[in-house]
XYZ file of C-alpha atoms in Angstrom:
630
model
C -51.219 -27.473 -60.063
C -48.779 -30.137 -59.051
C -45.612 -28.928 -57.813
C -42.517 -30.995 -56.789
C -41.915 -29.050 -53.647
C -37.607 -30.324 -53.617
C -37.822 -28.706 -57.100
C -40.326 -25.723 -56.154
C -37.546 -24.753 -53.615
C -34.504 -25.900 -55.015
C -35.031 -23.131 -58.013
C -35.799 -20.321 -55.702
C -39.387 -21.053 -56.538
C -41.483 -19.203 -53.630
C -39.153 -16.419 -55.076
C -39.766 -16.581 -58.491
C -43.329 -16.505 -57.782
C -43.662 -13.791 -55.784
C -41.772 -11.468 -58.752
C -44.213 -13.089 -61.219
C -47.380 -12.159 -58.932
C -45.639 -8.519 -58.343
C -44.741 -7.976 -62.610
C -48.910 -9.036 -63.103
C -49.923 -6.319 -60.600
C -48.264 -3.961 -62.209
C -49.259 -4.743 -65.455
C -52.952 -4.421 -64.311
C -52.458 -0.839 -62.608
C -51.250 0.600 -65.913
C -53.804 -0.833 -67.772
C -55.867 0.528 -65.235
C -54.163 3.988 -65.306
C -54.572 4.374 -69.224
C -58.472 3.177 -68.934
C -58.847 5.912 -66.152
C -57.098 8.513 -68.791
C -58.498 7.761 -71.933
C -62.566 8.194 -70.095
C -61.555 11.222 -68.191
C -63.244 13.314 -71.593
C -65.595 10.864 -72.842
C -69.287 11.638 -73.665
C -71.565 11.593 -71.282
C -72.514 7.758 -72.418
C -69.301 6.501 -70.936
C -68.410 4.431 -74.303
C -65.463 4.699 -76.234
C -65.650 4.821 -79.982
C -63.251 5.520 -82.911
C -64.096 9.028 -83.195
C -62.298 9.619 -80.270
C -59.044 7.945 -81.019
C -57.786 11.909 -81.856
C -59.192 12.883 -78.913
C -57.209 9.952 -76.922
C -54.333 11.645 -78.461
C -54.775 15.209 -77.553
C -55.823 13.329 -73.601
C -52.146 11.660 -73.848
C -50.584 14.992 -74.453
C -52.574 16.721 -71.727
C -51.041 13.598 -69.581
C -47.581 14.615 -70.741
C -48.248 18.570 -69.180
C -49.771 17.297 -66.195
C -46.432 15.192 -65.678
C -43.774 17.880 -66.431
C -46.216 20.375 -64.261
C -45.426 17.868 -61.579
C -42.139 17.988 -62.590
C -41.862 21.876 -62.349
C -43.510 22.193 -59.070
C -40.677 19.133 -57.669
C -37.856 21.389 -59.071
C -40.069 25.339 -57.720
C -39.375 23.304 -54.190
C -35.854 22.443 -55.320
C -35.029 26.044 -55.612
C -36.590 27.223 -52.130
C -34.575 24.855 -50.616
C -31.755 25.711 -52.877
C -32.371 29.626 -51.868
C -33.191 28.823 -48.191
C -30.265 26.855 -47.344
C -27.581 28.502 -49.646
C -27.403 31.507 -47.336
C -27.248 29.151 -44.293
C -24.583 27.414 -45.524
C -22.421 30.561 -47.144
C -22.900 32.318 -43.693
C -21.297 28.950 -41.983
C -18.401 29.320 -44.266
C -17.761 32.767 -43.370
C -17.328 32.354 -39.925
C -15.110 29.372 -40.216
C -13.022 32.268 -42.749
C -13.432 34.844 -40.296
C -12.242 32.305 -37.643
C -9.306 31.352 -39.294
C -8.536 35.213 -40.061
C -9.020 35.492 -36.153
C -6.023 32.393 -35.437
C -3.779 34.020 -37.947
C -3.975 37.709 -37.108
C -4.785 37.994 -33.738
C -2.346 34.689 -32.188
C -5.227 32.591 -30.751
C -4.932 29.112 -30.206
C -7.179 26.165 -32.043
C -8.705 23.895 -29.708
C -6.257 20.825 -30.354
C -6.439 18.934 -27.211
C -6.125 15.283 -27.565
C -9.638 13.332 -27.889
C -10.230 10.590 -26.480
C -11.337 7.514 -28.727
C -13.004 3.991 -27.564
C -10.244 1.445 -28.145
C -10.291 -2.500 -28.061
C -11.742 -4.200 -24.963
C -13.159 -1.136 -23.026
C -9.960 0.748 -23.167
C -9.187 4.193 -24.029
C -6.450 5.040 -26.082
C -5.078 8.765 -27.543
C -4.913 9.725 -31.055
C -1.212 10.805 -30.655
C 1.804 8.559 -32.133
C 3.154 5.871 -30.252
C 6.666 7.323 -30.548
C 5.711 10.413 -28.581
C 5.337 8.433 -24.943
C 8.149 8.833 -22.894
C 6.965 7.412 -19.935
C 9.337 4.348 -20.196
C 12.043 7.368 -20.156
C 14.442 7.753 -16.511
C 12.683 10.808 -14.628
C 13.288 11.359 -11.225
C 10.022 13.396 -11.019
C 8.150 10.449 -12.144
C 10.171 7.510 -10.375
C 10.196 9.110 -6.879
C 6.292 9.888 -5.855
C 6.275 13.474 -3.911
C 5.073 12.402 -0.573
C 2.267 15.575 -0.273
C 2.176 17.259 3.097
C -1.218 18.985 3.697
C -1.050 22.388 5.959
C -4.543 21.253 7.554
C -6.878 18.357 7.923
C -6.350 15.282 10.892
C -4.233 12.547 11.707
C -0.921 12.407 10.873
C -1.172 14.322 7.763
C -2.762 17.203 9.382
C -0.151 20.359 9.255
C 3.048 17.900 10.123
C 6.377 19.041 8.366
C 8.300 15.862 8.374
C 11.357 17.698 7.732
C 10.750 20.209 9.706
C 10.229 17.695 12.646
C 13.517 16.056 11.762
C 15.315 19.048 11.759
C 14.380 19.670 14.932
C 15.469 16.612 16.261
C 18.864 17.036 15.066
C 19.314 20.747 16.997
C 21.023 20.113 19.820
C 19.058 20.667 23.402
C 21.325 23.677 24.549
C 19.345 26.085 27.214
C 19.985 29.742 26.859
C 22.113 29.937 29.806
C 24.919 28.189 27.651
C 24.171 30.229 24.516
C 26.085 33.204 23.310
C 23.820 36.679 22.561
C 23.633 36.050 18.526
C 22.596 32.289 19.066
C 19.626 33.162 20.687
C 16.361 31.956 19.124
C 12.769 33.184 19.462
C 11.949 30.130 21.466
C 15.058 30.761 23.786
C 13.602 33.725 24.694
C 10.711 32.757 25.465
C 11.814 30.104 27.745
C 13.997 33.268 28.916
C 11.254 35.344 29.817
C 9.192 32.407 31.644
C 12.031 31.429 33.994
C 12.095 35.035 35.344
C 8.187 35.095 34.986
C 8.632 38.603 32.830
C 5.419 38.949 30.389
C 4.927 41.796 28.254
C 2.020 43.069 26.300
C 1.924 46.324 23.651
C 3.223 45.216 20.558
C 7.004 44.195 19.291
C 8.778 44.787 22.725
C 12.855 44.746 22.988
C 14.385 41.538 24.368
C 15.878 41.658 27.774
C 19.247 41.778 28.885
C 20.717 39.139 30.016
C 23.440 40.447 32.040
C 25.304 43.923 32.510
C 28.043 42.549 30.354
C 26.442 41.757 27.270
C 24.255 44.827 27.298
C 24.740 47.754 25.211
C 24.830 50.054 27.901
C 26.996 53.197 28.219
C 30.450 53.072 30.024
C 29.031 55.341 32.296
C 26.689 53.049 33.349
C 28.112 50.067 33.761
C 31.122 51.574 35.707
C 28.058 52.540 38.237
C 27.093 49.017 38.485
C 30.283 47.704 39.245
C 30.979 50.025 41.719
C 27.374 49.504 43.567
C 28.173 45.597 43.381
C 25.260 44.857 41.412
C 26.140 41.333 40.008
C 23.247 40.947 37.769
C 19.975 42.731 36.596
C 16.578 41.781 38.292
C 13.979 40.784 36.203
C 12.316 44.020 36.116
C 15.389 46.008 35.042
C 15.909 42.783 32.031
C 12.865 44.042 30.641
C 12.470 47.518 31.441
C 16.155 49.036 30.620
C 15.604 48.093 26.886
C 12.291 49.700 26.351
C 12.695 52.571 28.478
C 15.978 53.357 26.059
C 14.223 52.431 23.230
C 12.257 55.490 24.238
C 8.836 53.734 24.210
C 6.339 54.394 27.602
C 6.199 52.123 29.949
C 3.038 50.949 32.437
C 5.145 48.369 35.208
C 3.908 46.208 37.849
C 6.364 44.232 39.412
C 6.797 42.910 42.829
C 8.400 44.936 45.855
C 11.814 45.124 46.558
C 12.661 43.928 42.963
C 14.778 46.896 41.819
C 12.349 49.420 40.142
C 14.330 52.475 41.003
C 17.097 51.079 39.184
C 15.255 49.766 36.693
C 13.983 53.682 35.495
C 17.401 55.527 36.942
C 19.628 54.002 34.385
C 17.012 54.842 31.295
C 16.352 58.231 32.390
C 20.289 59.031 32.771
C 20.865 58.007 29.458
C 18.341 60.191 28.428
C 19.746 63.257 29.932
C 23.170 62.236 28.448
C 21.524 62.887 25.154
C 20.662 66.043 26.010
C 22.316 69.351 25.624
C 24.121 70.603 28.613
C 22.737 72.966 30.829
C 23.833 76.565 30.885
C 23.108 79.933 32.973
C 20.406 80.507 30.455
C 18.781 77.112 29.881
C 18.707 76.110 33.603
C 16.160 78.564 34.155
C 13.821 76.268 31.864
C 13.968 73.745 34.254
C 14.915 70.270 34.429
C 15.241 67.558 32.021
C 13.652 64.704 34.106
C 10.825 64.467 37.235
C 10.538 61.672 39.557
C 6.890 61.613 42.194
C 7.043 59.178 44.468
C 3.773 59.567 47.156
C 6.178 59.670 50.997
C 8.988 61.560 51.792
C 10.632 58.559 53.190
C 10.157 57.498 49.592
C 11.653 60.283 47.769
C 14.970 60.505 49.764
C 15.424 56.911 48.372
C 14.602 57.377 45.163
C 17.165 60.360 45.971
C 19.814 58.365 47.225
C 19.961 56.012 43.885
C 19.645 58.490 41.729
C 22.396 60.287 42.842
C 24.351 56.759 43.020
C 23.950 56.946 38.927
C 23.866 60.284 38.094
C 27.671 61.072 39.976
C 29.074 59.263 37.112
C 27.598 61.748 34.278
C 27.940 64.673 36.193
C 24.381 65.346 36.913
C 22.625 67.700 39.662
C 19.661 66.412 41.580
C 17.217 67.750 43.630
C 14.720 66.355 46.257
C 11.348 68.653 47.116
C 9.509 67.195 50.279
C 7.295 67.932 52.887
C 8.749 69.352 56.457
C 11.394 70.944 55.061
C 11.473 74.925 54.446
C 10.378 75.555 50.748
C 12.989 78.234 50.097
C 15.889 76.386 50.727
C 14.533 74.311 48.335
C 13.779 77.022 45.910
C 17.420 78.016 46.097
C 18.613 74.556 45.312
C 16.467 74.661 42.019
C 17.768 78.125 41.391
C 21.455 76.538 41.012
C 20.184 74.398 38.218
C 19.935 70.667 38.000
C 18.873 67.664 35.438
C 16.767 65.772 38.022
C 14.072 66.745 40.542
C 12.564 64.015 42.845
C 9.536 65.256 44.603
C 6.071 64.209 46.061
C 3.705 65.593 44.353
C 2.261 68.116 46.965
C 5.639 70.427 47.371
C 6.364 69.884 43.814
C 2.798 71.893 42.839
C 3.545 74.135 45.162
C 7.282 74.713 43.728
C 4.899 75.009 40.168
C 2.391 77.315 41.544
C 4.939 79.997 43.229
C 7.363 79.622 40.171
C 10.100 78.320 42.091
C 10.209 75.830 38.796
C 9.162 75.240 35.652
C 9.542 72.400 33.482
C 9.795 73.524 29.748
C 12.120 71.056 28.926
C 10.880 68.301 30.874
C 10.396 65.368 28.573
C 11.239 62.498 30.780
C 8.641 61.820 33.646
C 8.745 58.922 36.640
C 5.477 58.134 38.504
C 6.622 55.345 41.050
C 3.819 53.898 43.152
C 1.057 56.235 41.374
C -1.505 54.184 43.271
C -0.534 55.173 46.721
C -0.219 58.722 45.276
C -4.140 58.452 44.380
C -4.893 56.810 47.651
C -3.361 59.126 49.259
C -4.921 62.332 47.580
C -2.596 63.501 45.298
C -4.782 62.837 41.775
C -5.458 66.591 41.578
C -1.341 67.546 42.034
C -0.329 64.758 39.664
C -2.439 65.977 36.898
C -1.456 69.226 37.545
C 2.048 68.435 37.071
C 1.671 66.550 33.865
C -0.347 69.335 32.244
C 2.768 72.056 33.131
C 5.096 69.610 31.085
C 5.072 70.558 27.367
C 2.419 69.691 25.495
C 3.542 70.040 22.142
C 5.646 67.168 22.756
C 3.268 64.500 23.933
C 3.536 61.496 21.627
C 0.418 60.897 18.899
C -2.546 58.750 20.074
C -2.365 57.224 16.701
C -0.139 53.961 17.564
C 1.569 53.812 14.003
C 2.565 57.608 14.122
C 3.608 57.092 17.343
C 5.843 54.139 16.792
C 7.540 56.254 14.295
C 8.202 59.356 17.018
C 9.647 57.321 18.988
C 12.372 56.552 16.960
C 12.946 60.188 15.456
C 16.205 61.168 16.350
C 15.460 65.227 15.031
C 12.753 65.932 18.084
C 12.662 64.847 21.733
C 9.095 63.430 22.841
C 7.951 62.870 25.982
C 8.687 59.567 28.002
C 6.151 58.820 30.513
C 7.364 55.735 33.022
C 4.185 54.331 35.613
C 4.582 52.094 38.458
C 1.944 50.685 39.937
C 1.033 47.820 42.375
C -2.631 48.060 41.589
C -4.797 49.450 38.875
C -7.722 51.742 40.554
C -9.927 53.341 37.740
C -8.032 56.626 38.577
C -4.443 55.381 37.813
C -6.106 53.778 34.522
C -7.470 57.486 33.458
C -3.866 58.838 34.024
C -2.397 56.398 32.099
C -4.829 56.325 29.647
C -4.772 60.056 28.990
C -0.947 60.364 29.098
C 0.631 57.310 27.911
C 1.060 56.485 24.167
C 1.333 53.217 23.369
C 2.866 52.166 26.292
C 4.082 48.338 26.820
C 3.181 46.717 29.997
C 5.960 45.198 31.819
C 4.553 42.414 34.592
C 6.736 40.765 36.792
C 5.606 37.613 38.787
C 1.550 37.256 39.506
C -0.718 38.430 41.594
C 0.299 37.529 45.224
C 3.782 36.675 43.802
C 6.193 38.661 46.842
C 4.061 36.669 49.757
C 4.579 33.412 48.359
C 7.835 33.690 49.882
C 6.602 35.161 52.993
C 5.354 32.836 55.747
C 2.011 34.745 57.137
C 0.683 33.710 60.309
C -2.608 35.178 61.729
C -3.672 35.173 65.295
C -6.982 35.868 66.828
C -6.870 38.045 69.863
C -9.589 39.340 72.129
C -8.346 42.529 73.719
C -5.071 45.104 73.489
C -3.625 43.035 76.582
C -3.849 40.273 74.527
C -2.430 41.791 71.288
C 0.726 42.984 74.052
C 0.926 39.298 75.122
C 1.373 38.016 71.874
C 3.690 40.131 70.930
C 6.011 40.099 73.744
C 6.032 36.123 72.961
C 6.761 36.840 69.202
C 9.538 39.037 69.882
C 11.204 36.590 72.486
C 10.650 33.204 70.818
C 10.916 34.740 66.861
C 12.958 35.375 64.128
C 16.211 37.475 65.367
C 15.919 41.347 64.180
C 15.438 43.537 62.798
C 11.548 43.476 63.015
C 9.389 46.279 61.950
C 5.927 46.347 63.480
C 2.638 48.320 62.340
C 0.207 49.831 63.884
C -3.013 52.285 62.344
C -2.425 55.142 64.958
C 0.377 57.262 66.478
C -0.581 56.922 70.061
C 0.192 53.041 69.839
C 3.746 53.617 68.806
C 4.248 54.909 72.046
C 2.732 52.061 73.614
C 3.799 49.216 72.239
C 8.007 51.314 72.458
C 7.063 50.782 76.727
C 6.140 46.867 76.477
C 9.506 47.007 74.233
C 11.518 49.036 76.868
C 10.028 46.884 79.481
C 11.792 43.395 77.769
C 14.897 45.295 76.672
C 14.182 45.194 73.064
C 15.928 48.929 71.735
C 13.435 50.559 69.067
C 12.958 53.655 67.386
C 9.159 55.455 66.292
C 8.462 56.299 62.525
C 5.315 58.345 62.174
C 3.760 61.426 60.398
C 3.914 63.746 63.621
C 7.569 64.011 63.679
C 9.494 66.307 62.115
C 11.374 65.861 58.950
C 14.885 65.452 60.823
C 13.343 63.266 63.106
C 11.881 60.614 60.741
C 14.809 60.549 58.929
C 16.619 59.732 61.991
C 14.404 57.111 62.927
C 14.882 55.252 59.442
C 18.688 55.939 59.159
C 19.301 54.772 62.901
C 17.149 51.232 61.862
C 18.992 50.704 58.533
C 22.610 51.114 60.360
C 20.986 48.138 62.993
C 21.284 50.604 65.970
C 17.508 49.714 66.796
C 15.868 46.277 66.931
C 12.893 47.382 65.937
C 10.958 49.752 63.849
C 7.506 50.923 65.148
C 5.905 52.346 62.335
C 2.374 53.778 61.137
C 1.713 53.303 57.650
C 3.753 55.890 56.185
C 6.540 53.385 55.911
C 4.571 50.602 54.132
C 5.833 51.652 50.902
C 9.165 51.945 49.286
C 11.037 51.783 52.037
C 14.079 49.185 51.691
C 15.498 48.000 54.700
C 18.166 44.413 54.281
C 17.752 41.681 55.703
C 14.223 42.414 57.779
C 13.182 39.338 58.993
C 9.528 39.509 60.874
C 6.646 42.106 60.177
C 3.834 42.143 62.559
C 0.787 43.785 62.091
C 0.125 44.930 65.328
C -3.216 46.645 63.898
C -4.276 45.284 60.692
C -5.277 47.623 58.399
C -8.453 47.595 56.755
C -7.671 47.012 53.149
C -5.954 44.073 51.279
C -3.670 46.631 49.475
C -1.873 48.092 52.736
C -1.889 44.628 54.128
C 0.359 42.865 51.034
C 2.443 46.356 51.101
C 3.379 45.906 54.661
C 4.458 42.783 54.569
C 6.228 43.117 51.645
C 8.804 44.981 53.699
C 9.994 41.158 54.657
C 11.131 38.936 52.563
C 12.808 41.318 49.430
C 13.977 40.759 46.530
C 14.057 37.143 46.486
C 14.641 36.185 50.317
C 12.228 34.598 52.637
C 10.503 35.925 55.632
C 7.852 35.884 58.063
C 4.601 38.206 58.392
C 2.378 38.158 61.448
C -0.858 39.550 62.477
C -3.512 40.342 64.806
C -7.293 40.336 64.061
C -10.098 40.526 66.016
C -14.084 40.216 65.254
C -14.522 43.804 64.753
C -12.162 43.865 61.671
C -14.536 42.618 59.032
C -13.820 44.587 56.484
C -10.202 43.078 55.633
C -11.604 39.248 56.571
C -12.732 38.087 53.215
C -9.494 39.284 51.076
C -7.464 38.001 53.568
C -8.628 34.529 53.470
C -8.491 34.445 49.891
C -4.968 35.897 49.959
C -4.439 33.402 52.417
C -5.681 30.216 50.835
C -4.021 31.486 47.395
C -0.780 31.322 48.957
C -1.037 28.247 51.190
C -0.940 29.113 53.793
C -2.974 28.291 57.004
C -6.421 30.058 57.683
C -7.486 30.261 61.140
C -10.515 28.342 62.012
C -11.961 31.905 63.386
C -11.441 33.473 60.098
C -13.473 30.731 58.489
C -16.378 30.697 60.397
C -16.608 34.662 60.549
C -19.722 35.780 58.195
C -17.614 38.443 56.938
C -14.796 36.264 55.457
C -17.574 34.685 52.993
C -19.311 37.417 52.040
C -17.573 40.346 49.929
C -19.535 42.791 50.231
C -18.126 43.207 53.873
C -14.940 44.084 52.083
C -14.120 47.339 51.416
C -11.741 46.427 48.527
C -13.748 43.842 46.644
C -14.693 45.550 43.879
C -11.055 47.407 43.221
C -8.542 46.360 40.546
C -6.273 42.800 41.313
C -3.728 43.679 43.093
C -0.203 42.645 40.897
C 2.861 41.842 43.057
């Protein structure tokens, strides 16, 4: 068939068609259909005839069951569907009734936070009204940016406070000197404590006192300091006054000649002041306060202060010593007093023959306890500490103890050490007796000799030792000199090379008498005598002014008697000179010196350096003994 093709396409023809071809194919499939039907019960010849036109019409009817049985089993699914998702769906509506129930009844909150919905152009925008934003509105939250200042991290964000800093910069650079009591910062005293090198370890510790004026101490006490013409406190009374009072233990090492008798006098009087007075009937329980110092020469000092203090409360005190008759002593402690200084040998033997007892003795002084040990006494210290009450002894347990010590209803014991060095002994005693004591250290180790000039000098013989010294005492510092040796028969000795240059002297050694020693000491401190020839006895404690030159004649064969002899020069805070004599047979001192030596700067013979002994410890007695604190 021809076929205009602008026609053909200009009436949709390829269209038209293809609904004409679709409408025939149809037509042919239910032609087809009602063939299939009307043979489906047909003879077995396959031919339709007119005899089975009724059958055709019982086949049609058939056709019309088959259909609605379709029909029926369409809607039988309808219903399972109907019954499977009905439940489903009534369940879903429960819970969004029982959630609603829940929102009214029990005040929770629907979830209506904002969502977030794809705007023009990649942007996001909020489904909230435009009339809500009020960012265009004047906030000073939102104008001024909070400039965020981390607590950690680096750089300059890294735990800076800028107004912290600032604020700082605008406090005016005052130092403490210039500062009244109540302006007095944390930092001030610090920089307090460091300028009087004072440390302090055992917890919160009292601040120092400044000065006698601005201290809280009684009348009583500061009418004694006026009239002893002390201008000011020494560093070891700043810190040691406050805590003793406080009525806290104390464990002090502090340098010699710095005023430690002083610095546990004034504490312990104040102590006693608190106390009841004694009567007839309570001075038979003894007194309220011990002092043990390890010499005799010692005691009568600590005897002499005390007594300085303790005239202007009215108090008795009592000195127990060696070389003195014990019942004169007895029948000084029978007359009652508040203080007994004693060494610690006559003072158990006062315990043992019940000359005393100390059932109200609460307040307890060990000054030098390591010369006490050294010298034998760790048995009669003990002994003495165990005949104090017991009942009284603070707790171990540090917070229980704190508290004690500020209960005003019951007196506990106050336990004061002084020590220059720590041997394991002194450590048990304090450990065993002390309750959370604070330890008071003033200066460093070697601190007293770095004012003291030492000079050592090698010598060969005793003639040359007497040579040497006869040039020292000529060509040296002016007196008074005190000079050292290790055994008696050398003080008379070296007194005849004296004699011999005109040099007046007086002896100080354990084989005199009582009278006599104290002769000997009181003759040197009134500068009647040039020179003091001593044995060791007087190495510790004793004060003399204004010594000037110590020579070690014999130098003795530890570190720790070596730094206490000097240390009789150059007291609380003056200079002086130290000199002394060593040979090759005194090994045992060489390696502590030289350290001592070099720590201090001062010069190390070339002898000393090439000795084997002065680089190997072991030769040294003392090497393995506790630092020794100065």
């Amino acid at each position: 068939m021809n076929v205009d093709p602008v026609q053909f396409f200009s009436n949709g023809g390829l269209k038209q068609e293809n609904r004409q071809d679709k409408d025939r194919d149809k037509d042919h499939r239910d032609r087809r259909d009602r063939y299939d039907d009307r043979d489906y019960d047909r003879h077995d010849d396959r031919r339709y005839d007119r005899n089975d036109r009724y059958d055709d019409r019982d086949r049609r009817d058939r056709y019309d069951d088959r259909r609605d049985r379709r029909n029926d089993h369409h809607d039988r699914y309808d219903d399972r569907d109907r019954r499977v998702f009905e439940p489903i769906n009534g369940k879903r509506e429960r819970e969004e009734e029982l959630r609603d129930i829940q929102y009214d009844y029990l005040g929770l909150k629907k979830d209506e936070s904002k969502k977030k919905i794809k705007g023009e152009k990649g942007k996001f925008i909020f489904d909230w009204d435009a009339s809500e934003d009020t960012s265009s509105d004047y906030n000073e939250l939102y104008s001024k940016k909070y400039d965020i200042q981390p607590q950690f991290g680096h750089g300059t964000f890294g735990g800076y406070d800028r107004h912290q800093l600032a604020s700082k910069k605008d406090l005016p650079d005052t130092h403490w000197s210039k500062k009244q009591l109540r302006d007095m910062t944390k930092r001030d005293w610090h920089i307090f404590k460091e300028d009087f090198n004072i440390s302090t370890k055992g917890g919160v510790v009292p601040n120092p006192i400044r000065s006698w004026q601005e201290s809280s101490l009684p009348r009583q006490v500061l009418d004694a300091v006026r009239h002893l013409g002390y201008e000011k406190p020494s560093p070891i009374q700043m810190q040691s006054i406050p805590v003793s009072v406080s009525g806290r233990d104390i464990l002090g090492i502090a340098e010699t000649g710095s005023g430690k008798t002083c610095a546990f006098v004034i504490p312990m009087c104040i102590y006693i002041s608190k106390q009841p007075r004694l009567t007839k009937e309570t001075e038979a329980e003894g007194p309220y306060a011990v002092v043990m110092a390890p010499t005799r020469e010692l005691v009568q000092q600590i005897e002499k202060e005390t007594r300085n203090f303790a005239q202007f409360y009215g108090f008795r005190v009592v000195s127990l010593v060696g070389g003195q008759p014990i019942e004169e002593q007895a029948y000084q402690l029978g007359k009652g007093c508040e203080i007994v200084v004693a060494t610690p040998g006559r003072l158990n033997d006062c315990l043992q023959k019940r000359y005393l007892v100390l059932n109200q003795c609460n307040y307890i002084v060990l000054d030098e306890a390591d010369m006490m040990i050294n010298l034998g006494f760790e048995s009669q210290v003990t002994s003495v500490l165990d005949a104090m009450p017991s009942t009284n002894l603070k707790s171990e347990n540090e917070e229980l103890a704190e508290r004690q010590e500020t209960d005003r209803e019951r007196v506990y014991r106050t336990t004061i050490l002084f020590s220059a060095t720590m041997p394991p002994q002194v450590e048990q005693i304090a450990k065993k007796y002390l309750r959370r004591p604070c330890t008071i250290t003033i200066g460093e180790a070697g601190k007293v000799v770095d004012r003291i000039r030492q000079t050592v000098i090698f010598v060969k013989s005793e003639n040359d030792k007497k040579e040497h010294l006869v040039q020292l005492i000529k060509d040296g510092p002016p007196p008074p000199i005190i000079i050292f040796v290790n055994k008696k028969k050398h003080c008379e000795n070296i007194g005849a090379v004296l004699e011999e240059c005109g040099v007046s002297y007086t002896i100080l050694h354990g084989g005199r008498s009582q009278e006599q020693r104290e002769a000997a000491l009181d003759n040197f401190k009134k500068k009647n005598s040039d020179v003091l020839i001593a044995t060791g006895v007087a190495s510790r404690g004793i004060h003399v002014d204004g010594v000037t030159h110590v020579i070690n004649f014999d130098i003795p064969n530890n570190i720790e008697d070596y730094t206490h002899r000097i240390g009789r020069t150059g007291r609380a805070g003056s200079s002086g000179l130290a000199t002394s004599f060593i040979s090759d047979k005194d090994t045992e001192i060489m390696y502590d010196l030289k350290n001592i030596l070099t720590a201090t700067n001062n010069i190390v013979p070339i002898e000393l350096l090439k000795n084997p002994a002065s680089s190997n410890s072991s030769k040294s007695k003392d090497s393995n003994k506790s630092v020794i604190f100065k």
